[in-house]
Tab-separated table of C-alpha atoms in Angstrom:
chain	number	residue	atom	x	y	z
A	243	MET	CA	-51.566	10.055	-9.818
A	244	SER	CA	-48.060	9.499	-8.527
A	245	GLU	CA	-46.307	12.071	-6.414
A	246	LEU	CA	-43.854	14.281	-8.273
A	247	ARG	CA	-41.147	16.825	-6.993
A	248	PHE	CA	-38.827	19.200	-8.917
A	249	THR	CA	-35.334	20.657	-8.446
A	250	LYS	CA	-34.056	24.002	-9.513
A	251	ASP	CA	-31.866	22.241	-11.846
A	252	HIS	CA	-34.972	21.163	-13.827
A	253	GLU	CA	-35.092	17.604	-12.862
A	254	TRP	CA	-38.201	15.778	-11.875
A	255	ILE	CA	-38.390	12.903	-9.196
A	256	ARG	CA	-41.262	10.563	-8.915
A	257	VAL	CA	-42.308	7.998	-6.125
A	258	GLU	CA	-42.126	4.587	-7.790
A	259	ASP	CA	-42.450	2.345	-4.797
A	260	GLY	CA	-41.850	3.356	-1.184
A	261	ASP	CA	-38.404	4.827	-1.064
A	262	VAL	CA	-37.532	4.127	-4.650
A	263	TYR	CA	-37.811	7.115	-6.910
A	264	ALA	CA	-37.449	7.639	-10.821
A	265	ILE	CA	-35.634	10.711	-11.894
A	266	GLY	CA	-35.489	12.566	-15.229
A	267	ILE	CA	-35.428	16.034	-16.684
A	268	THR	CA	-38.462	18.317	-17.130
A	269	ALA	CA	-40.227	19.370	-20.490
A	270	PHE	CA	-38.709	22.860	-19.852
A	271	ALA	CA	-35.260	21.559	-19.541
A	272	GLN	CA	-35.391	19.360	-22.658
A	273	GLY	CA	-36.695	22.526	-24.484
A	274	GLN	CA	-33.583	24.505	-23.312
A	275	LEU	CA	-31.269	21.751	-24.208
A	276	GLY	CA	-32.545	21.092	-27.709
A	277	ASP	CA	-32.082	17.677	-29.469
A	278	VAL	CA	-30.572	15.104	-27.040
A	279	VAL	CA	-28.016	13.008	-28.777
A	280	PHE	CA	-26.494	11.029	-25.880
A	281	VAL	CA	-27.189	10.289	-22.178
A	282	GLU	CA	-24.504	8.967	-19.940
A	283	LEU	CA	-26.328	6.953	-17.075
A	284	PRO	CA	-24.891	5.946	-13.823
A	285	GLU	CA	-24.152	2.271	-12.985
A	286	VAL	CA	-26.624	0.311	-10.933
A	287	GLY	CA	-25.220	0.145	-7.374
A	288	LYS	CA	-23.575	3.600	-7.556
A	289	LYS	CA	-23.994	5.633	-4.279
A	290	VAL	CA	-24.748	9.273	-4.896
A	291	ALA	CA	-25.231	12.134	-2.370
A	292	LYS	CA	-27.978	14.877	-2.932
A	293	GLY	CA	-26.599	17.365	-5.397
A	294	GLY	CA	-23.866	14.994	-6.643
A	295	GLN	CA	-23.322	14.466	-10.413
A	296	ALA	CA	-25.279	11.341	-11.432
A	297	ALA	CA	-25.692	11.489	-15.184
A	298	VAL	CA	-24.733	13.533	-18.177
A	299	VAL	CA	-27.094	14.605	-20.970
A	300	GLU	CA	-25.625	15.796	-24.251
A	301	SER	CA	-27.557	17.741	-26.912
A	302	VAL	CA	-26.165	18.826	-30.251
A	303	LYS	CA	-24.919	22.063	-28.552
A	304	ALA	CA	-23.508	21.003	-25.237
A	305	ALA	CA	-23.195	18.638	-22.356
A	306	SER	CA	-24.895	19.125	-19.054
A	307	ASP	CA	-24.723	17.350	-15.743
A	308	ILE	CA	-27.612	15.696	-13.967
A	309	TYR	CA	-27.559	15.871	-10.258
A	310	ALA	CA	-29.137	13.387	-7.800
A	311	PRO	CA	-32.191	15.116	-6.275
A	312	VAL	CA	-31.852	13.010	-3.153
A	313	SER	CA	-29.197	10.840	-1.517
A	314	GLY	CA	-29.156	7.167	-2.177
A	315	THR	CA	-28.112	4.211	-4.442
A	316	VAL	CA	-28.869	3.842	-8.035
A	317	VAL	CA	-31.106	0.840	-8.483
A	318	ALA	CA	-32.002	1.130	-12.293
A	319	ALA	CA	-30.849	2.904	-15.486
A	320	ASN	CA	-32.954	3.501	-18.569
A	321	ASP	CA	-31.054	1.531	-21.101
A	322	ALA	CA	-33.528	2.552	-23.895
A	323	LEU	CA	-31.826	5.957	-23.901
A	324	ALA	CA	-28.596	4.328	-25.298
A	325	GLY	CA	-30.350	3.523	-28.635
A	326	GLU	CA	-32.868	6.346	-28.471
A	327	PRO	CA	-31.756	9.530	-26.707
A	328	GLY	CA	-34.519	11.473	-28.322
A	329	LEU	CA	-36.966	9.860	-25.956
A	330	VAL	CA	-35.766	12.630	-23.525
A	331	ASN	CA	-37.265	15.259	-25.909
A	332	ALA	CA	-40.178	13.277	-27.047
A	333	ASP	CA	-41.427	12.110	-23.528
A	334	PRO	CA	-39.410	13.715	-20.840
A	335	THR	CA	-41.444	12.707	-17.777
A	336	GLY	CA	-42.424	9.194	-19.341
A	337	ALA	CA	-40.218	6.943	-21.482
A	338	GLY	CA	-37.421	9.512	-21.210
A	339	TRP	CA	-36.629	8.784	-17.455
A	340	PHE	CA	-32.916	8.557	-16.618
A	341	PHE	CA	-32.414	6.280	-13.596
A	342	LYS	CA	-34.046	5.179	-10.346
A	343	MET	CA	-32.655	5.530	-6.935
A	344	LYS	CA	-33.428	3.958	-3.452
A	345	ALA	CA	-33.321	7.000	-1.140
A	346	THR	CA	-31.556	7.020	2.178
A	347	ASP	CA	-33.916	9.603	3.654
A	348	THR	CA	-37.396	10.266	2.170
A	349	ALA	CA	-37.453	13.630	3.995
A	350	GLU	CA	-35.174	14.936	1.144
A	351	PHE	CA	-37.971	14.240	-1.394
A	352	GLN	CA	-40.547	16.077	0.588
A	353	ASP	CA	-38.288	19.187	0.738
A	354	LEU	CA	-38.256	19.607	-3.003
A	355	MET	CA	-40.637	21.786	-5.080
A	356	ASP	CA	-44.064	20.445	-5.944
A	357	GLN	CA	-45.735	21.133	-9.327
A	358	ALA	CA	-47.217	24.349	-8.390
A	359	ALA	CA	-43.886	25.776	-6.884
A	360	TYR	CA	-41.963	24.474	-9.965
A	361	ASP	CA	-44.248	26.038	-12.327
A	362	ALA	CA	-43.971	29.361	-10.397
A	363	PHE	CA	-40.122	28.893	-10.504
A	364	VAL	CA	-40.087	28.436	-14.357
A	365	ALA	CA	-42.359	31.423	-14.781
A	366	SER	CA	-40.091	33.522	-12.681
A	367	LEU	CA	-37.262	32.707	-15.082
A	368	GLY	CA	-39.118	34.818	-17.711
B	34	MET	CA	-18.759	28.125	-30.852
B	35	ALA	CA	-17.036	31.259	-29.956
B	36	GLN	CA	-19.455	33.097	-27.884
B	37	SER	CA	-18.037	36.440	-26.894
B	38	GLU	CA	-18.392	37.884	-23.375
B	39	THR	CA	-19.954	40.965	-24.703
B	40	PRO	CA	-23.147	42.149	-22.643
B	41	PRO	CA	-26.360	42.092	-24.756
B	42	GLU	CA	-26.789	45.696	-24.990
B	43	ALA	CA	-23.325	46.076	-26.598
B	44	LEU	CA	-24.011	43.343	-29.250
B	45	GLN	CA	-24.457	44.460	-32.783
B	46	LYS	CA	-27.502	43.328	-34.869
B	47	THR	CA	-27.550	42.276	-38.540
B	48	PRO	CA	-30.120	43.775	-40.993
B	49	LEU	CA	-32.196	40.387	-40.406
B	50	HIS	CA	-32.272	40.684	-36.622
B	51	ALA	CA	-35.967	41.625	-36.411
B	52	LEU	CA	-36.867	38.689	-38.880
B	53	HIS	CA	-34.991	36.074	-36.690
B	54	VAL	CA	-37.012	37.222	-33.772
B	55	ALA	CA	-40.181	37.178	-35.596
B	56	LEU	CA	-39.317	33.554	-36.773
B	57	GLY	CA	-38.913	32.565	-33.101
B	58	ALA	CA	-35.190	32.070	-33.168
B	59	LYS	CA	-33.156	31.530	-29.946
B	60	MET	CA	-30.593	34.451	-30.054
B	61	VAL	CA	-27.102	34.157	-28.676
B	62	PRO	CA	-23.870	36.352	-28.911
B	63	PHE	CA	-21.397	35.260	-31.598
B	64	GLY	CA	-18.474	37.402	-33.016
B	65	GLY	CA	-19.911	40.538	-31.413
B	66	TYR	CA	-23.405	40.092	-32.798
B	67	ASP	CA	-26.711	38.934	-31.428
B	68	MET	CA	-27.338	35.801	-33.925
B	69	PRO	CA	-29.905	33.107	-34.118
B	70	VAL	CA	-28.433	29.849	-32.863
B	71	GLN	CA	-31.647	27.818	-33.786
B	72	TYR	CA	-35.165	28.270	-34.796
B	73	PRO	CA	-38.107	26.422	-33.230
B	74	THR	CA	-37.635	23.313	-35.283
B	75	GLY	CA	-34.167	22.776	-33.596
B	76	ILE	CA	-30.634	22.124	-34.703
B	77	LEU	CA	-31.139	18.593	-35.688
B	78	ALA	CA	-34.005	19.202	-38.065
B	79	GLU	CA	-32.308	22.357	-39.459
B	80	HIS	CA	-29.102	20.383	-40.138
B	81	LEU	CA	-30.974	17.542	-42.065
B	82	HIS	CA	-33.115	19.979	-43.928
B	83	THR	CA	-29.916	21.734	-45.346
B	84	ARG	CA	-28.739	18.341	-46.538
B	85	SER	CA	-32.110	17.514	-48.114
B	86	GLY	CA	-33.763	20.823	-49.308
B	87	ALA	CA	-32.242	24.260	-48.887
B	88	GLY	CA	-31.334	26.261	-45.665
B	89	LEU	CA	-31.105	29.997	-45.520
B	90	PHE	CA	-28.310	31.359	-43.144
B	91	ASP	CA	-27.744	34.913	-42.167
B	92	VAL	CA	-23.992	35.413	-42.390
B	93	SER	CA	-24.206	39.202	-42.402
B	94	HIS	CA	-21.801	39.426	-39.337
B	95	MET	CA	-19.107	38.324	-41.620
B	96	GLY	CA	-16.885	41.122	-43.145
B	97	GLN	CA	-17.258	42.085	-46.858
B	98	VAL	CA	-14.350	43.995	-48.158
B	99	THR	CA	-13.095	45.127	-51.604
B	100	LEU	CA	-9.510	45.918	-52.436
B	101	HIS	CA	-9.439	48.319	-55.454
B	102	GLY	CA	-6.786	49.041	-57.846
B	103	SER	CA	-4.599	47.210	-60.333
B	104	ASP	CA	-1.983	46.428	-57.627
B	105	ALA	CA	-4.538	44.632	-55.411
B	106	VAL	CA	-3.509	41.091	-56.456
B	107	ALA	CA	0.180	41.550	-55.882
B	108	ALA	CA	-0.423	43.513	-52.708
B	109	LEU	CA	-2.710	40.904	-51.198
B	110	GLU	CA	-0.288	38.042	-52.131
B	111	THR	CA	2.233	39.620	-49.746
B	112	LEU	CA	-0.264	38.865	-46.854
B	113	VAL	CA	-1.850	35.332	-47.964
B	114	PRO	CA	-0.227	32.162	-49.269
B	115	GLY	CA	-3.002	31.690	-51.782
B	116	ASP	CA	-2.245	32.007	-55.429
B	117	LEU	CA	-4.266	35.027	-56.598
B	118	ALA	CA	-2.303	35.879	-59.857
B	119	ILE	CA	-3.724	32.720	-61.434
B	120	LEU	CA	-7.344	33.659	-60.771
B	121	LYS	CA	-9.405	34.575	-63.872
B	122	GLU	CA	-12.209	37.062	-63.358
B	123	GLY	CA	-15.078	35.650	-61.408
B	124	ALA	CA	-12.956	32.925	-59.764
B	125	ILE	CA	-12.785	32.419	-55.982
B	126	ARG	CA	-9.982	31.131	-53.766
B	127	TYR	CA	-9.963	30.092	-50.085
B	128	SER	CA	-6.793	31.438	-48.303
B	129	MET	CA	-5.701	32.646	-44.946
B	130	PHE	CA	-3.874	35.674	-43.533
B	131	THR	CA	-0.666	34.414	-41.928
B	132	ASP	CA	1.576	36.106	-39.428
B	133	ASP	CA	5.438	36.276	-39.411
B	134	ALA	CA	5.492	33.071	-37.290
B	135	GLY	CA	3.460	31.215	-39.887
B	136	GLY	CA	0.259	31.133	-37.630
B	137	ILE	CA	-3.136	31.935	-39.119
B	138	LEU	CA	-4.718	35.399	-38.453
B	139	ASP	CA	-7.961	34.675	-40.212
B	140	ASP	CA	-9.199	32.513	-43.174
B	141	LEU	CA	-11.144	34.120	-45.986
B	142	MET	CA	-12.570	33.829	-49.491
B	143	ILE	CA	-11.083	35.887	-52.165
B	144	THR	CA	-12.979	36.666	-55.501
B	145	GLN	CA	-11.138	38.045	-58.520
B	146	ARG	CA	-13.546	40.871	-59.886
B	147	GLY	CA	-11.344	42.169	-62.684
B	148	THR	CA	-10.498	45.705	-61.422
B	149	SER	CA	-10.761	44.698	-57.754
B	150	LEU	CA	-10.739	41.750	-55.236
B	151	PHE	CA	-13.790	40.959	-53.104
B	152	LEU	CA	-13.021	39.497	-49.770
B	153	VAL	CA	-15.185	37.722	-47.134
B	154	VAL	CA	-13.721	37.414	-43.643
B	155	ASN	CA	-14.723	36.249	-40.317
B	156	ALA	CA	-16.867	38.393	-38.110
B	157	GLY	CA	-14.616	38.300	-34.932
B	158	CYS	CA	-11.406	39.011	-37.151
B	159	LYS	CA	-12.926	41.606	-39.524
B	160	LEU	CA	-11.624	44.893	-37.891
B	161	ALA	CA	-8.291	43.319	-37.155
B	162	ASP	CA	-8.153	42.106	-40.748
B	163	ILE	CA	-8.947	45.584	-42.249
B	164	ALA	CA	-6.434	47.329	-39.849
B	165	HIS	CA	-3.892	44.719	-40.946
B	166	MET	CA	-4.518	45.306	-44.723
B	167	GLN	CA	-4.601	49.103	-44.285
B	168	ALA	CA	-1.243	49.089	-42.288
B	169	LYS	CA	0.568	46.499	-44.757
B	170	ILE	CA	-0.909	47.215	-48.166
B	171	GLY	CA	-2.949	50.453	-47.813
B	172	ARG	CA	-0.639	52.405	-49.854
B	173	ARG	CA	-0.935	49.900	-52.701
B	174	THR	CA	-4.594	49.223	-52.714
B	175	ASN	CA	-7.878	51.197	-51.491
B	176	VAL	CA	-9.474	48.888	-48.820
B	177	GLU	CA	-13.165	49.408	-48.759
B	178	TYR	CA	-15.291	47.695	-45.950
B	179	HIS	CA	-18.971	47.122	-47.054
B	180	GLU	CA	-20.705	47.835	-43.732
B	181	ASP	CA	-23.738	48.720	-45.917
B	182	ARG	CA	-24.006	45.118	-47.215
B	183	ALA	CA	-25.599	42.004	-45.726
B	184	LEU	CA	-24.638	38.322	-46.670
B	185	LEU	CA	-27.084	35.375	-46.931
B	186	ALA	CA	-26.173	31.782	-47.549
B	187	LEU	CA	-28.473	29.529	-49.342
B	188	GLN	CA	-27.178	25.949	-49.005
B	189	GLY	CA	-28.373	22.480	-49.952
B	190	PRO	CA	-29.311	20.361	-52.854
B	191	ALA	CA	-32.359	22.435	-53.591
B	192	ALA	CA	-30.485	25.674	-53.589
B	193	ALA	CA	-29.873	25.614	-57.451
B	194	ALA	CA	-33.607	25.108	-58.178
B	195	VAL	CA	-34.538	28.117	-55.978
B	196	MET	CA	-31.952	30.274	-57.614
B	197	ALA	CA	-32.957	29.271	-61.038
B	198	ARG	CA	-36.438	30.569	-60.285
B	199	LEU	CA	-35.329	33.970	-58.564
B	200	ALA	CA	-32.069	34.672	-60.285
B	201	PRO	CA	-31.830	34.418	-64.107
B	202	ASN	CA	-28.073	35.020	-64.199
B	203	ALA	CA	-27.315	32.012	-61.837
B	204	ALA	CA	-27.918	29.503	-64.701
B	205	GLY	CA	-24.808	27.318	-65.164
B	206	GLN	CA	-22.786	28.844	-62.490
B	207	LYS	CA	-19.937	26.716	-61.278
B	208	PHE	CA	-18.754	26.030	-57.693
B	209	MET	CA	-16.367	28.844	-56.525
B	210	THR	CA	-17.289	31.407	-58.976
B	211	PHE	CA	-18.945	34.935	-58.699
B	212	ARG	CA	-21.512	36.542	-60.583
B	213	THR	CA	-23.692	39.723	-60.333
B	214	GLY	CA	-27.454	39.994	-60.955
B	215	ASP	CA	-30.829	40.212	-59.582
B	216	VAL	CA	-32.032	37.803	-57.105
B	217	ALA	CA	-35.896	38.225	-56.611
B	218	GLY	CA	-35.564	41.572	-58.376
B	219	ILE	CA	-32.940	42.781	-56.084
B	220	PRO	CA	-29.462	43.673	-57.347
B	221	CYS	CA	-26.854	41.401	-55.724
B	222	PHE	CA	-23.574	39.717	-56.069
B	223	PHE	CA	-23.573	35.871	-55.582
B	224	THR	CA	-21.085	33.292	-55.346
B	225	ARG	CA	-21.616	29.535	-55.805
B	226	SER	CA	-19.870	28.531	-52.560
B	227	GLY	CA	-20.632	27.905	-48.999
B	228	TYR	CA	-19.369	26.289	-45.771
B	229	THR	CA	-21.691	23.333	-45.416
B	230	GLY	CA	-20.242	20.869	-47.805
B	231	GLU	CA	-23.359	21.308	-49.914
B	232	ASP	CA	-24.017	22.870	-53.219
B	233	GLY	CA	-25.225	26.492	-52.606
B	234	TYR	CA	-24.693	30.152	-52.763
B	235	GLU	CA	-23.663	33.184	-50.800
B	236	ILE	CA	-25.597	36.328	-51.769
B	237	SER	CA	-24.310	39.713	-50.964
B	238	VAL	CA	-27.109	42.267	-50.918
B	239	PRO	CA	-27.507	45.980	-49.953
B	240	ALA	CA	-28.361	45.922	-46.153
B	241	ALA	CA	-31.631	47.928	-46.900
B	242	ARG	CA	-32.933	45.087	-49.036
B	243	ALA	CA	-31.715	42.069	-46.968
B	244	ALA	CA	-34.947	41.593	-45.181
B	245	ASP	CA	-36.754	41.637	-48.532
B	246	LEU	CA	-34.359	39.186	-50.034
B	247	ALA	CA	-34.603	36.841	-47.006
B	248	THR	CA	-38.435	36.947	-47.031
B	249	ALA	CA	-38.454	36.091	-50.900
B	250	LEU	CA	-36.183	33.222	-50.413
B	251	LEU	CA	-38.164	31.846	-47.472
B	252	ALA	CA	-41.286	32.018	-49.405
B	253	GLU	CA	-39.886	29.219	-51.607
B	254	ALA	CA	-41.261	25.865	-50.608
B	255	GLU	CA	-37.826	24.318	-50.219
B	256	VAL	CA	-36.209	26.958	-48.095
B	257	LYS	CA	-36.127	27.009	-44.173
B	258	PRO	CA	-34.166	29.283	-41.964
B	259	ILE	CA	-31.173	27.699	-40.298
B	260	GLY	CA	-29.091	29.001	-37.290
B	261	LEU	CA	-25.564	28.933	-36.181
B	262	GLY	CA	-26.085	25.620	-34.352
B	263	ALA	CA	-26.685	23.749	-37.456
B	264	ARG	CA	-24.129	25.819	-39.351
B	265	ASP	CA	-21.499	24.450	-36.966
B	266	SER	CA	-22.554	20.824	-37.162
B	267	LEU	CA	-22.806	20.962	-40.973
B	268	ARG	CA	-19.200	22.495	-41.490
B	269	LEU	CA	-17.942	20.007	-38.899
B	270	GLU	CA	-19.330	17.077	-40.916
B	271	ALA	CA	-17.723	18.736	-44.046
B	272	GLY	CA	-14.363	18.787	-42.307
B	273	LEU	CA	-14.130	22.627	-42.515
B	274	CYS	CA	-12.132	24.700	-39.936
B	275	LEU	CA	-13.743	27.240	-37.653
B	276	TYR	CA	-11.581	30.215	-36.996
B	277	GLY	CA	-10.650	30.607	-33.181
B	278	HIS	CA	-11.336	26.732	-32.664
B	279	ASP	CA	-9.531	24.721	-35.300
B	280	ILE	CA	-7.108	27.327	-36.645
B	281	ASP	CA	-5.669	30.392	-34.970
B	282	THR	CA	-2.295	32.031	-34.570
B	283	THR	CA	-0.969	28.928	-32.851
B	284	THR	CA	-1.594	26.724	-35.917
B	285	SER	CA	0.139	26.924	-39.317
B	286	PRO	CA	-1.654	26.212	-42.534
B	287	ILE	CA	0.279	23.047	-42.975
B	288	GLU	CA	-0.399	21.728	-39.441
B	289	ALA	CA	-4.154	22.559	-40.163
B	290	ASP	CA	-3.990	20.353	-43.290
B	291	LEU	CA	-4.684	23.389	-45.551
B	292	ALA	CA	-1.583	22.833	-47.779
B	293	TRP	CA	-4.015	22.026	-50.804
B	294	SER	CA	-4.790	25.882	-50.662
B	295	ILE	CA	-1.197	26.854	-51.509
B	296	SER	CA	0.010	26.458	-55.097
B	297	LYS	CA	3.337	25.197	-56.325
B	298	ARG	CA	4.387	28.704	-57.344
B	299	ARG	CA	3.707	30.230	-53.834
B	300	ARG	CA	5.374	27.317	-52.157
B	301	THR	CA	8.354	27.833	-54.265
B	302	GLU	CA	8.646	31.667	-54.257
B	303	GLY	CA	7.210	32.363	-50.715
B	304	GLY	CA	6.770	36.108	-50.176
B	305	PHE	CA	4.043	35.871	-47.629
B	306	PRO	CA	4.262	36.200	-43.842
B	307	GLY	CA	5.759	33.081	-42.177
B	308	ALA	CA	6.811	31.523	-45.449
B	309	ALA	CA	10.006	30.164	-43.941
B	310	ARG	CA	7.959	27.925	-41.462
B	311	ILE	CA	5.399	26.907	-44.015
B	312	GLN	CA	8.099	25.805	-46.410
B	313	ARG	CA	9.962	23.953	-43.885
B	314	GLU	CA	6.780	22.085	-42.765
B	315	LEU	CA	5.957	21.340	-46.421
B	316	ALA	CA	9.414	19.718	-46.788
B	317	GLN	CA	9.728	17.902	-43.548
B	318	GLY	CA	6.210	17.463	-42.429
B	319	PRO	CA	4.623	19.254	-39.474
B	320	ALA	CA	5.077	18.115	-35.790
B	321	ARG	CA	1.295	17.785	-35.484
B	322	ARG	CA	-1.591	17.621	-37.909
B	323	ARG	CA	-5.348	18.414	-37.934
B	324	VAL	CA	-7.314	15.186	-38.430
B	325	GLY	CA	-10.881	13.791	-38.214
B	326	ILE	CA	-11.780	11.624	-35.403
B	327	LEU	CA	-14.494	8.995	-35.066
B	328	PRO	CA	-15.174	7.866	-31.589
B	329	ASP	CA	-16.176	4.187	-31.328
B	330	GLY	CA	-18.979	4.849	-28.789
B	331	ARG	CA	-21.815	7.352	-28.693
B	332	ALA	CA	-20.328	9.986	-26.494
B	333	PRO	CA	-19.431	13.213	-28.140
B	334	ALA	CA	-15.819	14.387	-27.589
B	335	ARG	CA	-16.010	18.261	-27.576
B	336	GLU	CA	-13.481	21.020	-27.860
B	337	GLY	CA	-10.740	20.767	-25.426
B	338	THR	CA	-10.937	16.929	-25.070
B	339	GLU	CA	-7.507	15.489	-24.476
B	340	ILE	CA	-6.207	12.991	-27.035
B	341	VAL	CA	-4.043	9.984	-25.767
B	342	ASP	CA	-2.196	7.083	-27.174
B	343	ALA	CA	-2.510	3.469	-26.101
B	344	ASN	CA	-0.253	4.151	-22.999
B	345	GLY	CA	-2.308	7.058	-21.917
B	346	ALA	CA	0.322	9.766	-23.009
B	347	LYS	CA	-1.137	13.003	-24.442
B	348	ILE	CA	-0.713	13.259	-28.139
B	349	GLY	CA	-3.241	16.051	-28.852
B	350	THR	CA	-6.527	18.013	-28.308
B	351	VAL	CA	-9.858	17.988	-29.843
B	352	THR	CA	-10.635	21.480	-31.384
B	353	SER	CA	-14.123	20.913	-32.522
B	354	GLY	CA	-16.556	17.965	-31.628
B	355	GLY	CA	-20.078	17.092	-31.313
B	356	PHE	CA	-22.745	15.078	-32.948
B	357	GLY	CA	-23.024	14.710	-36.647
B	358	PRO	CA	-26.616	14.466	-37.541
B	359	SER	CA	-26.165	13.126	-41.016
B	360	VAL	CA	-23.442	10.716	-39.858
B	361	ASN	CA	-25.692	9.840	-37.066
B	362	ALA	CA	-22.721	9.606	-34.782
B	363	PRO	CA	-20.304	11.636	-32.793
B	364	ILE	CA	-17.598	13.331	-34.756
B	365	SER	CA	-14.527	15.439	-33.853
B	366	MET	CA	-11.537	17.228	-35.433
B	367	GLY	CA	-8.373	17.893	-33.615
B	368	TYR	CA	-4.562	17.985	-33.676
B	369	VAL	CA	-2.390	14.941	-33.121
B	370	ALA	CA	1.293	14.368	-33.163
B	371	GLY	CA	2.440	13.515	-36.800
B	372	ALA	CA	3.017	9.735	-35.999
B	373	PHE	CA	-0.753	9.389	-35.224
B	374	ALA	CA	-2.166	11.274	-38.157
B	375	ALA	CA	-2.909	8.412	-40.605
B	376	PRO	CA	-6.582	7.400	-40.974
B	377	GLY	CA	-7.430	4.196	-38.989
B	378	THR	CA	-4.878	5.010	-36.193
B	379	PRO	CA	-6.474	4.001	-32.762
B	380	ILE	CA	-6.466	6.757	-30.281
B	381	GLY	CA	-8.070	7.572	-26.881
B	382	LEU	CA	-10.297	10.426	-25.976
B	383	VAL	CA	-10.310	11.452	-22.377
B	384	VAL	CA	-14.143	12.318	-21.734
B	385	ARG	CA	-15.156	12.991	-18.159
B	386	GLY	CA	-11.966	11.287	-16.855
B	387	LYS	CA	-12.537	8.053	-18.724
B	388	THR	CA	-10.553	7.066	-21.857
B	389	MET	CA	-12.923	6.300	-24.714
B	390	PRO	CA	-11.626	4.378	-27.788
B	391	ALA	CA	-11.628	6.339	-31.091
B	392	ARG	CA	-9.964	6.284	-34.587
B	393	VAL	CA	-8.366	8.866	-36.823
B	394	ALA	CA	-10.626	9.347	-39.760
B	395	SER	CA	-10.443	10.880	-43.094
B	396	MET	CA	-12.498	14.085	-43.762
B	397	PRO	CA	-15.051	15.087	-44.799
B	398	PHE	CA	-17.494	13.004	-42.650
B	399	ALA	CA	-20.235	13.687	-44.940
B	400	PRO	CA	-19.325	13.820	-48.701
B	401	HIS	CA	-19.008	17.231	-50.307
B	402	ARG	CA	-21.661	17.799	-53.042
B	403	TYR	CA	-20.398	20.812	-54.839
B	404	PHE	CA	-21.428	21.745	-58.278
B	405	ARG	CA	-18.434	21.540	-60.530
B	406	GLY	CA	-20.402	21.787	-63.837
């Protein structure tokens, strides 16, 4: 099973290959957002600092920013979301991934919450 | 949507509050009330169900008011530009309270009931509306606020079949008319009207019987509960204004493209607040106009989005916008300078710093399907 970490903004980040990570939003986040109708993805090659705005997800209700969980360069974007934004609701940690980044410092990944810590964080939100 | 800053403990509850919670609704503040924004199926499914079956909406937060007495029609005509004298018993008009500058204080539905007028006004404005009527026409008509009544909307193509089973007196009722009668054995008033663009009814019921009525309606196979989220996307697709967003005291009825609601007699005679401005705008055209907007791309342009011309100069602002589930595309409405108001006019929408191409579009975005008999 591939290694997975989480942010307090309810994003997940998964090791793809060495210092390349896939990023998306959690099942909890898609449930809070409701039906996703549009995702604005970053351009490949864009450099983003940890915590910087990297993408936008829009539900019927509102637009929400997606932040980069680690610093690095965008190396891929999930173009399938343009035609089928509902993938974010249907399969948030699989086919509903947003973009991939090549990280500048893999230690930033290790500092994020693991599954148990994230589950406890979500439970603490009541 | 106008979500007030009221802390949760200060929010009012409608008579259906416990039912919403039991149905699993996500509750949000709206107009001073704790209201369901969506149920577990979600806004998209609720919206599409209303356009294919029948949706039940709790609109009990809205104000229900009766103006009593033989002078009520003439008195209310001094506050609204709608033609009330022409209304036959049982007929309904959409109109608006205007202020002395020709701005809109609230929009409302007015039913002629023979010896009285029955009004439905917006939740966030109702106390101000009642105070306004008491101050301006309270000596000519007795203003009665029905705090003891709830209001349910049953909307969608299956609404008539549901009412045919539960409300014998609904048979043959036409759009924008009022009747009284039992619904599921409960004495009610009901109008064939609504704010979704679909055929449907609004049912006024004593608060103590509201949960019984809602439960009876939800027991019908075609009926599902619908929250404020879908109510907003439905009315936006229908091209209908939301008070506090698309219309307010800074917009006139003519700018808001509501001139159709003002008859020839009232245009000529005036006699309502702000008549001079409204007559001038009818003659010369308003400086800006509310229009529909279709973005070329998929990104929704929401309330507050700046509208620009080909040179990037600001020509207006989006007042409502989002995704239209039945249109399956982003849709918006907003105000643009008069020269840009024709359908098809190319415009730009500044979304997150980037100018997105869009076009002015005629409304409604989804066709109205009212029952005109």
